Amino acid sequence: MTKDVVALTKKMPDPLSVIAGLLSGGPDTLVGAEEDGALVRLHDEQGRPLLSVEAPLLVQVRGEAQRLLGADEPEVPYWWTEARATTGVREAEALAGTFAARVATLVGGTAWPRPAASSLAVVNTEGMTAVPVPAAAQPAVDVLTDKVAVVIQDRPVVAMTAWLADTFRAAAEAELGLQIVTPAGTRLSPTVRGALPGWPSRWVVQDEECGYYDGLSGAVLTWANGAFVTVGSPEATPEDPRTPVARSFTHEIADSGERQLAISFRCVHPADDRLVLGGALEAVWREISGEPPAGWGTEEPANLPWSLRQVTDVAFERAPAPTWLVVVGTPERPALATVRVSRTKGGVEEDVTLAFGYGPGETVPTDASIMRAAEILATRHDLQSMLVQVRRARRDLAVPPRFEGPGVPYAFVLGAEEVRTMPGDRARRTPLREKPRELGPKTRPALYYPFPGNPSDLSGWKDFEELMRHLKG
């Protein structure tokens, strides 16, 4: 597998320390810079990359190294310098480790993972060759076929790093699927889970028993015709494929008492130069957790302290192109959101997916606090709709390669404008057992529809589907 190696340092790596790190392959190693110097590579004699190094990133958000790497981190702010070794070249991993070890030693800091970054010695690169282009054209791509781009990741959490985000974009532009291959112990960041498109894209997990399986569905996989595909059952028919499911995926684990509160909502604002973005997310965050978000970024790790002004500036600079953001909480209250800001005919849309994690003994917020958050969105932030769910899932919010079960609807909110434009009294006369509650002014209310919200009772989905059919007429 390829290896990602990270240097975590209090000081920014200066040119001399970077050069010393790049000389880990000896003085004859070829060095090249791309993307206006944001990416530096060590090449073999044919000019193909052995090692790719990203520009250092200043991290000002506490807990990101622990969340994504399981590593101890310096006090914020600190510098995150990431290197990626090329697939299929054993010495390339040693190059990455030596690069990170040298940078950390010269600047002062640590390198992750420690076993890979334990030597400062020059790595013998004589006769070393890398994978051919075009696979090496993207630093994160390990195998490229006419169907998919395959990324091999061996780290605790596969995150939406700058490299992986570029790979998502490149695969989409080339109309290819993206398949991420990991060992069994790896988890996905919710950002990556939410970004994976449909087939043939998938998360491929290595397994001792069945070889490979899909980390999100459990389907047993095999490599065939240039992509990982599902294995068919002997009893399969076109109407009933009967794909085998890996036992590792369905292995029952006792309820740990961990829960997640998942909130997704959309706000549609009138287009205005005075518009401030991120306020809706901050309002919900404060109401649920009692504090604002800790940090944000356009990739992971989230490296910037939370700032409405900076979020707004970035979105306006990129308009009319959409803007994607990740927002994180503190280690004491795990929370993560993805935000997509886009310009449409209706105005400026903010699509938010937010989750909070709770451990055994921690109380999931009550109906009253969720209603207050919904009312703030409805009266101050142009809420269109909102769905709240409760899940049996990890407190740290990472996605494991096993069945966790779906969330259960806790509440649905219809914005005031949606209620107003719905014909007749349809929004108020629903098939639910409990009547909707009005939020905001009586003359123009939003409606709050409560559900059972019990993770052990999936009947809430039936109620939710009936409500959606009713509202759509």
Coordinates of C-alpha atoms in Angstrom, one line a residue:
M1 CA 0.0 0.0 0.0
T2 CA 1.0 3.6 -0.5
K3 CA 2.0 5.5 2.6
D4 CA 1.0 9.0 3.7
V5 CA 3.5 10.5 6.1
V6 CA 2.9 13.8 8.0
A7 CA 5.3 16.1 9.8
L8 CA 3.7 18.1 12.6
T9 CA 5.9 21.1 13.6
K10 CA 5.6 24.3 15.6
K11 CA 7.5 26.3 13.0
M12 CA 6.9 26.5 9.3
P13 CA 9.4 24.2 7.5
D14 CA 11.9 26.6 5.9
P15 CA 13.4 26.1 2.5
L16 CA 16.6 24.6 3.9
S17 CA 14.7 22.0 6.0
V18 CA 12.5 21.1 3.0
I19 CA 15.6 20.7 0.8
A20 CA 17.2 18.5 3.4
G21 CA 14.1 16.4 3.5
L22 CA 14.0 16.1 -0.3
L23 CA 17.6 15.0 -0.3
S24 CA 16.5 11.8 1.5
G25 CA 17.0 10.1 -1.9
G26 CA 20.6 11.4 -2.2
P27 CA 22.0 14.4 -4.2
D28 CA 21.2 12.8 -7.5
T29 CA 17.4 12.6 -7.0
L30 CA 15.4 14.8 -9.4
V31 CA 13.1 17.4 -7.9
G32 CA 10.2 19.1 -9.6
A33 CA 7.6 21.7 -8.6
E34 CA 4.0 21.9 -9.9
E35 CA 0.8 23.9 -9.2
D36 CA 2.9 27.1 -8.7
G37 CA 5.1 25.5 -6.1
A38 CA 2.2 24.1 -4.0
L39 CA 3.3 20.5 -4.9
V40 CA 6.9 19.3 -4.9
R41 CA 7.9 15.9 -6.2
L42 CA 10.9 13.6 -6.2
H43 CA 11.2 11.9 -9.6
D44 CA 12.9 8.8 -11.0
E45 CA 15.3 8.9 -13.9
Q46 CA 12.3 8.8 -16.4
G47 CA 10.7 11.8 -14.7
R48 CA 8.0 9.9 -13.0
P49 CA 7.1 10.8 -9.4
L50 CA 8.3 8.7 -6.4
L51 CA 7.3 11.1 -3.7
S52 CA 4.9 14.0 -3.6
V53 CA 5.0 16.7 -0.9
E54 CA 2.2 19.3 -0.3
A55 CA 2.9 22.8 0.8
P56 CA 2.8 23.1 4.6
L57 CA -0.6 23.9 6.1
L58 CA -1.0 26.1 9.2
V59 CA -3.5 24.4 11.5
Q60 CA -5.2 26.6 14.1
V61 CA -7.9 24.2 15.2
R62 CA -7.3 22.0 18.2
G63 CA -7.8 18.2 17.9
E64 CA -7.5 17.7 14.1
A65 CA -4.3 15.5 14.3
Q66 CA -6.0 13.4 17.0
R67 CA -9.2 13.1 15.0
L68 CA -7.6 12.2 11.7
L69 CA -4.3 10.5 12.6
G70 CA -4.7 9.4 16.2
A71 CA -1.5 11.4 16.8
D72 CA -0.4 13.7 19.6
E73 CA -0.2 17.2 18.2
P74 CA 1.7 20.4 19.2
E75 CA -0.3 23.2 20.7
V76 CA -2.1 25.2 18.1
P77 CA -1.1 26.8 15.8
Y78 CA 1.2 24.2 14.2
W79 CA 2.3 23.2 10.7
W80 CA 1.0 20.1 8.9
T81 CA 3.3 19.0 6.0
E82 CA 2.1 15.9 4.2
A83 CA 4.1 13.6 1.9
R84 CA 2.8 10.7 -0.2
A85 CA 4.9 7.8 -1.4
T86 CA 4.2 6.2 -4.8
T87 CA 2.5 2.8 -5.1
G88 CA 4.5 -0.3 -5.8
V89 CA 8.0 1.1 -4.9
R90 CA 9.1 -0.1 -1.5
E91 CA 11.9 2.4 -1.2
A92 CA 9.4 5.3 -1.9
E93 CA 7.8 4.6 1.5
A94 CA 11.2 5.0 3.1
L95 CA 11.7 8.2 1.1
A96 CA 8.5 9.6 2.6
G97 CA 9.4 8.6 6.1
T98 CA 12.9 10.0 5.9
F99 CA 11.6 13.3 4.5
A100 CA 9.1 13.7 7.4
A101 CA 11.7 12.7 10.0
R102 CA 14.2 15.2 8.7
V103 CA 11.8 18.0 8.6
A104 CA 10.5 17.3 12.1
T105 CA 14.1 17.0 13.4
L106 CA 15.3 20.2 11.8
V107 CA 12.3 22.4 12.6
G108 CA 11.2 20.8 15.8
G109 CA 8.2 18.5 16.0
T110 CA 7.0 15.0 15.4
A111 CA 6.3 12.8 12.4
W112 CA 3.4 10.4 11.8
P113 CA 3.3 7.4 11.7
R114 CA 6.4 7.0 14.0
P115 CA 7.5 3.6 12.6
A116 CA 7.6 5.0 9.0
A117 CA 9.5 8.2 10.0
S118 CA 12.2 6.7 12.2
S119 CA 15.2 7.1 10.0
L120 CA 17.2 10.1 8.8
A121 CA 19.5 8.0 6.6
V122 CA 19.7 8.5 2.8
V123 CA 17.6 6.0 0.9
N124 CA 19.2 4.2 -2.0
T125 CA 17.3 5.3 -5.1
E126 CA 19.6 3.9 -7.8
G127 CA 17.6 2.1 -10.5
M128 CA 14.3 3.0 -8.7
T129 CA 11.4 3.5 -11.1
A130 CA 7.8 4.6 -10.5
V131 CA 4.5 3.7 -11.9
P132 CA 3.9 5.0 -15.4
V133 CA 1.8 7.9 -16.4
P134 CA -1.2 8.5 -16.4
A135 CA -1.7 6.9 -12.9
A136 CA 1.0 9.1 -11.5
A137 CA -0.5 12.2 -12.9
Q138 CA -2.6 12.5 -9.7
P139 CA -0.6 12.2 -6.5
A140 CA -3.4 10.3 -4.8
V141 CA -4.2 7.9 -7.7
D142 CA -2.6 4.4 -7.4
V143 CA -4.4 2.6 -10.3
L144 CA -6.1 4.1 -13.3
T145 CA -8.3 2.2 -15.7
D146 CA -10.9 3.2 -18.3
K147 CA -13.6 2.7 -15.6
V148 CA -12.2 3.9 -12.3
A149 CA -9.5 5.7 -10.4
V150 CA -8.3 3.6 -7.5
V151 CA -6.9 5.3 -4.3
I152 CA -5.1 3.1 -1.7
Q153 CA -5.1 4.6 1.8
D154 CA -3.5 3.2 4.9
R155 CA -4.3 5.7 7.6
P156 CA -6.7 5.6 10.6
V157 CA -9.2 7.9 9.0
V158 CA -9.6 8.6 5.2
A159 CA -10.2 12.4 5.2
M160 CA -11.0 14.9 2.5
T161 CA -7.4 16.1 2.1
A162 CA -6.4 18.5 -0.6
W163 CA -5.0 15.5 -2.6
L164 CA -8.2 13.4 -2.3
A165 CA -10.4 16.4 -3.1
D166 CA -8.4 17.0 -6.3
T167 CA -8.9 13.3 -7.1
F168 CA -12.6 13.5 -6.6
R169 CA -12.7 16.4 -9.1
A170 CA -10.4 14.8 -11.6
A171 CA -12.4 11.5 -11.6
A172 CA -15.7 13.4 -12.1
E173 CA -14.3 15.5 -14.9
A174 CA -13.0 12.3 -16.6
E175 CA -16.4 10.5 -16.0
L176 CA -14.6 7.8 -13.9
G177 CA -15.7 6.1 -10.7
L178 CA -13.5 6.6 -7.6
Q179 CA -12.7 3.5 -5.5
I180 CA -10.9 3.9 -2.2
V181 CA -9.1 0.8 -0.9
T182 CA -8.2 0.5 2.8
P183 CA -7.2 -2.1 5.4
A184 CA -9.9 -3.4 7.8
G185 CA -9.1 -1.0 10.6
T186 CA -9.5 2.2 8.6
R187 CA -12.6 4.5 8.9
L188 CA -14.0 7.2 6.7
S189 CA -14.5 10.8 7.6
P190 CA -18.1 11.8 7.1
T191 CA -16.9 14.3 4.5
V192 CA -15.6 11.4 2.3
R193 CA -18.6 9.3 3.0
G194 CA -20.9 12.1 1.9
A195 CA -18.8 12.8 -1.3
L196 CA -18.7 9.3 -2.7
P197 CA -20.9 9.2 -5.7
G198 CA -22.9 6.2 -6.8
W199 CA -21.6 3.1 -8.7
P200 CA -18.9 2.3 -9.8
S201 CA -17.5 4.5 -6.9
R202 CA -17.2 2.6 -3.6
W203 CA -15.2 2.1 -0.4
V204 CA -13.2 -1.2 -0.8
V205 CA -12.1 -2.9 2.5
Q206 CA -9.6 -5.6 2.6
D207 CA -10.7 -8.7 4.5
E208 CA -8.9 -11.9 5.5
E209 CA -11.9 -14.1 4.9
C210 CA -13.5 -12.9 1.7
G211 CA -10.7 -10.8 0.2
Y212 CA -12.6 -7.5 -0.3
Y213 CA -16.0 -6.1 0.6
D214 CA -17.8 -2.8 0.2
G215 CA -17.4 -0.8 3.5
L216 CA -20.8 0.8 3.2
S217 CA -23.0 -2.0 2.0
G218 CA -21.0 -5.1 3.0
A219 CA -21.2 -6.7 -0.5
V220 CA -18.3 -9.0 -1.2
L221 CA -16.1 -7.6 -4.1
T222 CA -13.6 -8.9 -6.6
W223 CA -11.4 -7.2 -9.2
A224 CA -12.7 -7.7 -12.7
N225 CA -12.3 -5.8 -16.0
G226 CA -10.6 -2.8 -14.5
A227 CA -12.8 -2.2 -11.3
F228 CA -13.9 -3.7 -8.1
V229 CA -17.3 -5.3 -8.7
T230 CA -19.8 -7.3 -6.6
V231 CA -19.5 -11.1 -6.4
G232 CA -22.6 -12.9 -7.7
S233 CA -24.3 -15.8 -5.8
P234 CA -24.9 -19.1 -7.6
E235 CA -28.6 -18.6 -6.8
A236 CA -28.7 -15.1 -8.3
T237 CA -31.2 -14.1 -10.9
P238 CA -31.6 -10.8 -12.8
E239 CA -34.5 -10.0 -10.5
D240 CA -32.7 -11.1 -7.3
P241 CA -28.9 -10.6 -7.5
R242 CA -28.4 -12.0 -4.0
T243 CA -25.0 -10.5 -3.6
P244 CA -23.0 -12.2 -0.7
V245 CA -22.4 -10.0 2.3
A246 CA -19.1 -10.1 4.3
R247 CA -19.4 -11.5 7.8
S248 CA -17.0 -8.8 9.0
F249 CA -19.6 -6.2 8.0
T250 CA -22.5 -7.8 9.7
H251 CA -20.7 -9.0 12.8
E252 CA -22.8 -7.9 15.7
I253 CA -21.3 -5.6 18.2
A254 CA -23.0 -4.8 21.5
D255 CA -24.7 -1.4 21.8
S256 CA -22.0 0.8 23.3
G257 CA -24.4 3.6 24.2
E258 CA -22.9 6.0 21.7
R259 CA -25.3 8.1 19.7
Q260 CA -25.3 10.7 16.9
L261 CA -27.7 13.6 16.4
A262 CA -27.8 14.3 12.7
I263 CA -29.3 17.5 11.3
S264 CA -29.6 18.4 7.7
F265 CA -31.1 21.6 6.5
R266 CA -31.3 24.0 3.6
C267 CA -31.6 27.8 3.7
V268 CA -32.4 29.9 0.6
H269 CA -31.3 33.5 1.1
P270 CA -32.1 36.5 -1.2
A271 CA -29.0 37.4 -3.2
D272 CA -27.6 40.5 -1.5
D273 CA -24.1 41.9 -1.2
R274 CA -24.7 42.3 2.6
L275 CA -25.5 38.6 3.1
V276 CA -23.5 36.9 5.8
L277 CA -23.1 33.1 5.3
G278 CA -22.6 30.5 8.0
G279 CA -24.9 32.2 10.5
A280 CA -27.5 29.5 10.2
L281 CA -25.0 26.8 11.0
E282 CA -23.6 28.7 13.9
A283 CA -27.0 29.3 15.4
V284 CA -27.9 25.6 15.4
W285 CA -24.4 24.7 16.7
R286 CA -24.8 27.1 19.6
E287 CA -28.3 26.0 20.5
I288 CA -27.4 22.3 20.5
S289 CA -23.9 22.4 22.0
G290 CA -23.8 25.7 23.8
E291 CA -20.7 26.9 21.9
P292 CA -19.9 28.0 18.3
P293 CA -18.0 25.8 15.8
A294 CA -14.3 25.5 16.6
G295 CA -12.9 25.7 13.0
W296 CA -13.4 25.3 9.3
G297 CA -11.6 24.8 6.1
T298 CA -12.0 23.9 2.4
E299 CA -10.3 20.5 3.1
E300 CA -9.3 18.3 6.0
P301 CA -7.7 19.0 8.4
A302 CA -9.9 22.0 9.1
N303 CA -7.3 24.6 9.8
L304 CA -8.9 27.9 10.3
P305 CA -10.7 29.3 13.5
W306 CA -14.4 29.7 12.9
S307 CA -15.2 33.1 11.3
L308 CA -18.4 34.2 9.6
R309 CA -16.6 36.9 7.7
Q310 CA -14.0 34.6 6.3
V311 CA -16.6 32.0 5.3
T312 CA -18.6 34.6 3.5
D313 CA -15.5 36.1 1.8
V314 CA -14.4 32.7 0.4
A315 CA -17.9 31.9 -0.9
F316 CA -18.3 35.3 -2.6
E317 CA -14.8 35.1 -4.1
R318 CA -15.7 31.7 -5.7
A319 CA -19.2 32.7 -6.9
P320 CA -21.0 31.9 -9.1
A321 CA -19.1 28.6 -8.7
P322 CA -20.2 26.6 -5.6
T323 CA -18.2 26.5 -2.4
W324 CA -17.7 23.4 -0.3
L325 CA -16.7 23.7 3.4
V326 CA -16.0 21.4 6.3
V327 CA -16.7 22.7 9.9
V328 CA -15.6 21.0 13.1
G329 CA -16.2 21.1 16.8
T330 CA -13.9 20.6 19.8
P331 CA -12.5 17.2 21.0
E332 CA -14.8 17.6 24.1
R333 CA -17.9 17.8 21.9
P334 CA -17.3 16.0 18.6
A335 CA -19.2 17.6 15.8
L336 CA -18.7 17.9 12.1
A337 CA -20.6 19.7 9.3
T338 CA -20.3 20.0 5.6
V339 CA -21.7 23.1 3.9
R340 CA -22.3 23.7 0.2
V341 CA -23.0 27.2 -0.9
S342 CA -24.4 27.7 -4.4
R343 CA -26.0 30.4 -6.4
T344 CA -29.4 29.4 -7.9
K345 CA -32.4 31.1 -9.5
G346 CA -34.0 31.2 -6.0
G347 CA -31.0 33.1 -4.4
V348 CA -28.1 31.8 -2.4
E349 CA -28.5 28.3 -1.0
E350 CA -26.8 26.9 2.0
D351 CA -27.0 23.1 2.2
V352 CA -25.8 21.8 5.6
T353 CA -25.3 18.3 6.9
L354 CA -24.3 18.4 10.6
A355 CA -23.8 15.7 13.2
F356 CA -23.0 15.7 16.9
G357 CA -21.5 12.7 18.8
Y358 CA -22.5 11.5 22.3
G359 CA -21.0 8.8 24.5
P360 CA -22.5 6.6 27.1
G361 CA -24.1 8.7 29.8
E362 CA -24.1 11.8 27.7
T363 CA -27.6 13.2 27.0
V364 CA -28.8 13.8 23.5
P365 CA -30.4 17.2 23.2
T366 CA -34.1 17.4 24.0
D367 CA -37.1 18.2 21.7
A368 CA -37.2 21.7 23.2
S369 CA -33.7 22.6 22.2
I370 CA -34.2 21.2 18.7
M371 CA -37.4 23.2 18.4
R372 CA -35.6 26.4 19.4
A373 CA -32.9 25.8 16.8
A374 CA -35.5 25.2 14.2
E375 CA -37.4 28.3 15.1
I376 CA -34.2 30.4 14.9
L377 CA -33.6 29.0 11.4
A378 CA -37.2 29.6 10.4
T379 CA -37.4 33.2 11.6
R380 CA -33.9 34.6 11.0
H381 CA -32.2 32.4 8.3
D382 CA -34.6 31.7 5.5
L383 CA -35.1 28.0 6.3
Q384 CA -36.6 25.9 3.5
S385 CA -36.6 22.5 5.2
M386 CA -34.8 20.6 8.0
L387 CA -34.6 16.9 9.0
V388 CA -33.3 15.7 12.4
Q389 CA -32.3 12.1 13.0
V390 CA -30.9 10.0 15.9
R391 CA -28.5 7.2 15.2
R392 CA -26.7 4.4 17.0
A393 CA -23.2 5.3 15.8
R394 CA -19.8 6.3 17.0
R395 CA -19.3 9.4 19.2
D396 CA -16.2 10.4 17.1
L397 CA -18.4 10.5 14.0
A398 CA -16.0 8.4 11.9
V399 CA -17.6 5.8 9.6
P400 CA -16.5 2.2 10.3
P401 CA -16.6 -0.6 7.7
R402 CA -19.5 -2.4 9.3
F403 CA -23.2 -2.1 9.6
E404 CA -24.3 0.6 12.0
G405 CA -28.0 0.9 11.1
P406 CA -29.9 3.9 9.7
G407 CA -30.8 7.0 11.6
V408 CA -34.4 7.4 12.8
P409 CA -36.4 10.5 12.0
Y410 CA -36.7 12.7 15.1
A411 CA -38.3 15.8 13.5
F412 CA -39.0 17.5 10.2
V413 CA -39.4 21.2 9.7
L414 CA -41.0 23.0 6.8
G415 CA -40.0 26.6 6.3
A416 CA -42.6 29.4 6.5
E417 CA -42.4 30.2 2.7
E418 CA -42.9 26.5 1.9
V419 CA -45.9 26.4 4.2
R420 CA -47.4 29.6 2.7
T421 CA -47.1 28.4 -0.9
M422 CA -48.6 25.0 -0.2
P423 CA -52.2 24.8 -1.5
G424 CA -55.1 24.9 1.0
D425 CA -54.4 23.6 4.5
R426 CA -52.4 20.6 3.4
A427 CA -49.3 21.4 5.5
R428 CA -51.3 21.3 8.7
R429 CA -53.6 18.4 8.0
T430 CA -51.2 15.5 7.9
P431 CA -51.5 11.7 8.4
L432 CA -49.2 11.9 11.5
R433 CA -50.6 10.9 14.9
E434 CA -49.3 14.2 16.4
K435 CA -50.2 17.5 14.9
P436 CA -47.4 19.8 13.7
R437 CA -46.3 22.6 15.9
E438 CA -46.1 26.2 14.7
L439 CA -42.8 28.1 14.9
G440 CA -42.4 31.8 14.5
P441 CA -45.2 34.4 14.0
K442 CA -48.8 33.2 13.8
T443 CA -49.3 35.1 10.6
R444 CA -46.5 33.3 8.8
P445 CA -45.3 30.2 10.8
A446 CA -43.0 27.4 9.9
L447 CA -44.2 23.9 10.9
Y448 CA -42.4 21.4 13.1
Y449 CA -43.4 17.7 12.6
P450 CA -42.2 15.4 15.5
F451 CA -41.5 11.7 15.2
P452 CA -40.7 8.9 17.8
G453 CA -36.9 9.3 17.3
N454 CA -36.1 6.0 19.0
P455 CA -33.1 4.3 17.3
S456 CA -34.6 0.9 18.0
D457 CA -37.9 1.8 16.3
L458 CA -37.7 2.1 12.5
S459 CA -41.4 2.9 12.1
G460 CA -40.5 6.5 12.1
W461 CA -39.3 6.2 8.5
K462 CA -42.8 4.9 7.5
D463 CA -44.3 8.0 9.1
F464 CA -41.8 10.3 7.4
E465 CA -42.4 8.7 4.0
E466 CA -46.2 9.2 4.5
L467 CA -45.6 12.8 5.4
M468 CA -43.5 13.4 2.3
R469 CA -46.1 11.9 0.0
H470 CA -48.8 14.0 1.7
L471 CA -46.9 17.2 1.4
K472 CA -46.1 16.5 -2.3
G473 CA -49.8 15.9 -3.0

